[in-house]
Amino acid sequence: MSNVPTTDEALADLSMPLVDAMMTQRAVRRVLPDPVDDAVVRKCIELALRAPTGSNGQNWEFVVVKDQAVKDQLGKRYRQAWSLYGGLGKRLAAGDESMQKILRAVQWQVDHFSEIPVLVVPCLRGGMRMPYVPSPFVGESSYFGSIYPSVQNLLLAARAMGLGASLITLPLWSVTSARRTLGLPLTVTPVCVVPLGWPRGRYGPTTRKPVEKVVHLDRYGNRAWA
Ligand SMILES: Cc1cc2nc3c(=O)[nH]c(=O)nc-3n(C[C@H](O)[C@H](O)[C@H](O)COP(=O)(O)O)c2cc1C
């Protein structure tokens, strides 16, 4: 099958076994400029909205960006952030081929950002971020925890439909600039960006730490499952 399925084919692929979607959901940064049907993006967001939120607040908003000027502006901010982090990353990744592979993919995304057909910007309403006012950690956790489950649902839906997706934050390094670009009021905070497009390559299994390396039984340090 081509990397660009029909909308009906993509929607039918949502019946993929959950475990297969989870095992192969990864950052697919190299995507084709071909358009993505609104019905496919809408389905991703519809499934994103099945996620939990703190106090069932459902205080989420999703800005779907297709306008060239908006993409260009977010791409400009991504480039700025990447010129700093990318340089640092390249130095730290010297000799680490798998990290260098990721850095090349990020570089591709930065260089081709304006050609990506759709960007979804998940945002949170209310609880305006006040960077210099300390808040209890649990507040921070509930705040961002009210958007990321929906983002993961979105990523899994994209993966099942064969749509390339990644979760990125660097284009939002200046929330003030992002608000201006996206026309967001002060009461709405952009949290991350999910670029979407039909993949140039293929989805494949992810590499992650094994369970026994991260599980502790009852008390930290008790590696009973190792
Ligand atoms: C909170 C968060 C922020 C991220 N920001 C970026 C980003 O700005 N740019 C980027 O290319 N990837 C970003 N990533 C993606 C990670 O680099 C990616 O998940 C990781 O390399 C694993 O990739 P894989 O799923 O393909 O194995 C971010 C991921 C998370 C969870």
PDB file of N, CA and C and ligand atoms in Angstrom, residues 25-27 29 78 102 106 109 148 167-171 206-208, ligand 1:
ATOM      1  N   GLN A  25       4.393   2.893  17.912  1.00  0.00           N
ATOM      2  CA  GLN A  25       4.142   4.342  17.866  1.00  0.00           C
ATOM      3  C   GLN A  25       5.454   5.056  18.177  1.00  0.00           C
ATOM      4  N   ARG A  26       5.942   5.775  17.234  1.00  0.00           N
ATOM      5  CA  ARG A  26       7.214   6.472  17.447  1.00  0.00           C
ATOM      6  C   ARG A  26       7.202   7.814  16.735  1.00  0.00           C
ATOM      7  N   ALA A  27       8.233   8.606  17.003  1.00  0.00           N
ATOM      8  CA  ALA A  27       8.325   9.920  16.354  1.00  0.00           C
ATOM      9  C   ALA A  27       8.646   9.716  14.872  1.00  0.00           C
ATOM     10  N   ARG A  29       9.203  11.912  11.900  1.00  0.00           N
ATOM     11  CA  ARG A  29       9.397  13.342  11.621  1.00  0.00           C
ATOM     12  C   ARG A  29       9.452  13.644  10.135  1.00  0.00           C
ATOM     13  N   TYR A  78      11.060  27.200  15.876  1.00  0.00           N
ATOM     14  CA  TYR A  78      11.675  25.879  16.023  1.00  0.00           C
ATOM     15  C   TYR A  78      13.157  25.966  15.630  1.00  0.00           C
ATOM     16  N   ILE A 102      18.576  10.256  15.401  1.00  0.00           N
ATOM     17  CA  ILE A 102      17.460  11.104  15.868  1.00  0.00           C
ATOM     18  C   ILE A 102      17.734  12.566  15.511  1.00  0.00           C
ATOM     19  N   VAL A 106      15.485  15.157  13.406  1.00  0.00           N
ATOM     20  CA  VAL A 106      15.009  16.454  13.919  1.00  0.00           C
ATOM     21  C   VAL A 106      15.445  17.566  12.953  1.00  0.00           C
ATOM     22  N   GLN A 109      13.176  17.724  10.138  1.00  0.00           N
ATOM     23  CA  GLN A 109      11.894  18.347  10.492  1.00  0.00           C
ATOM     24  C   GLN A 109      12.019  19.872  10.593  1.00  0.00           C
ATOM     25  N   TYR A 148      -1.466  15.794  28.249  1.00  0.00           N
ATOM     26  CA  TYR A 148      -0.623  14.767  27.629  1.00  0.00           C
ATOM     27  C   TYR A 148      -1.309  13.419  27.399  1.00  0.00           C
ATOM     28  N   LEU A 167       5.720  14.315  18.752  1.00  0.00           N
ATOM     29  CA  LEU A 167       5.342  15.245  19.817  1.00  0.00           C
ATOM     30  C   LEU A 167       6.529  16.184  19.973  1.00  0.00           C
ATOM     31  N   ILE A 168       6.340  17.464  19.736  1.00  0.00           N
ATOM     32  CA  ILE A 168       7.466  18.395  19.861  1.00  0.00           C
ATOM     33  C   ILE A 168       7.053  19.623  20.681  1.00  0.00           C
ATOM     34  N   THR A 169       8.061  20.208  21.308  1.00  0.00           N
ATOM     35  CA  THR A 169       7.785  21.384  22.148  1.00  0.00           C
ATOM     36  C   THR A 169       8.632  22.601  21.749  1.00  0.00           C
ATOM     37  N   LEU A 170       9.775  22.340  21.091  1.00  0.00           N
ATOM     38  CA  LEU A 170      10.710  23.453  20.828  1.00  0.00           C
ATOM     39  C   LEU A 170      10.096  24.635  20.054  1.00  0.00           C
ATOM     40  N   PRO A 171       9.124  24.422  19.125  1.00  0.00           N
ATOM     41  CA  PRO A 171       8.572  25.610  18.442  1.00  0.00           C
ATOM     42  C   PRO A 171       7.857  26.563  19.391  1.00  0.00           C
ATOM     43  N   THR A 206       9.821   0.541  18.543  1.00  0.00           N
ATOM     44  CA  THR A 206      10.623   1.520  19.286  1.00  0.00           C
ATOM     45  C   THR A 206      11.638   0.787  20.166  1.00  0.00           C
ATOM     46  N   THR A 207      12.665   1.496  20.557  1.00  0.00           N
ATOM     47  CA  THR A 207      13.656   0.933  21.482  1.00  0.00           C
ATOM     48  C   THR A 207      13.432   1.594  22.835  1.00  0.00           C
ATOM     49  N   ARG A 208      13.152   0.784  23.835  1.00  0.00           N
ATOM     50  CA  ARG A 208      12.902   1.327  25.175  1.00  0.00           C
ATOM     51  C   ARG A 208      13.581   0.453  26.216  1.00  0.00           C
TER      52      ARG A 208
HETATM   53  C1  LIG B   1       7.673  16.536  26.312  1.00  0.00           C
HETATM   54  C2  LIG B   1       8.361  16.128  25.036  1.00  0.00           C
HETATM   55  C3  LIG B   1       8.938  17.092  24.234  1.00  0.00           C
HETATM   56  C4  LIG B   1       9.554  16.766  23.024  1.00  0.00           C
HETATM   57  N1  LIG B   1      10.052  17.761  22.223  1.00  0.00           N
HETATM   58  C5  LIG B   1      10.592  17.440  21.031  1.00  0.00           C
HETATM   59  C6  LIG B   1      11.041  18.453  20.122  1.00  0.00           C
HETATM   60  O1  LIG B   1      10.925  19.651  20.390  1.00  0.00           O
HETATM   61  N2  LIG B   1      11.569  18.057  18.934  1.00  0.00           N
HETATM   62  C7  LIG B   1      11.664  16.744  18.582  1.00  0.00           C
HETATM   63  O2  LIG B   1      12.130  16.443  17.489  1.00  0.00           O
HETATM   64  N3  LIG B   1      11.231  15.757  19.404  1.00  0.00           N
HETATM   65  C8  LIG B   1      10.702  16.076  20.604  1.00  0.00           C
HETATM   66  N4  LIG B   1      10.235  15.071  21.437  1.00  0.00           N
HETATM   67  C9  LIG B   1      10.248  13.666  20.960  1.00  0.00           C
HETATM   68  C10 LIG B   1      11.328  12.821  21.590  1.00  0.00           C
HETATM   69  O3  LIG B   1      12.581  13.223  21.135  1.00  0.00           O
HETATM   70  C11 LIG B   1      11.034  11.364  21.211  1.00  0.00           C
HETATM   71  O4  LIG B   1       9.845  10.987  21.846  1.00  0.00           O
HETATM   72  C12 LIG B   1      12.139  10.419  21.598  1.00  0.00           C
HETATM   73  O5  LIG B   1      13.280  10.707  20.874  1.00  0.00           O
HETATM   74  C13 LIG B   1      11.735   8.964  21.320  1.00  0.00           C
HETATM   75  O6  LIG B   1      11.549   8.793  19.948  1.00  0.00           O
HETATM   76  P1  LIG B   1      10.849   7.479  19.360  1.00  0.00           P
HETATM   77  O7  LIG B   1       9.451   7.488  19.898  1.00  0.00           O
HETATM   78  O8  LIG B   1      10.896   7.645  17.866  1.00  0.00           O
HETATM   79  O9  LIG B   1      11.613   6.297  19.826  1.00  0.00           O
HETATM   80  C14 LIG B   1       9.613  15.400  22.626  1.00  0.00           C
HETATM   81  C15 LIG B   1       9.013  14.406  23.438  1.00  0.00           C
HETATM   82  C16 LIG B   1       8.395  14.764  24.621  1.00  0.00           C
HETATM   83  C17 LIG B   1       7.746  13.676  25.460  1.00  0.00           C
END
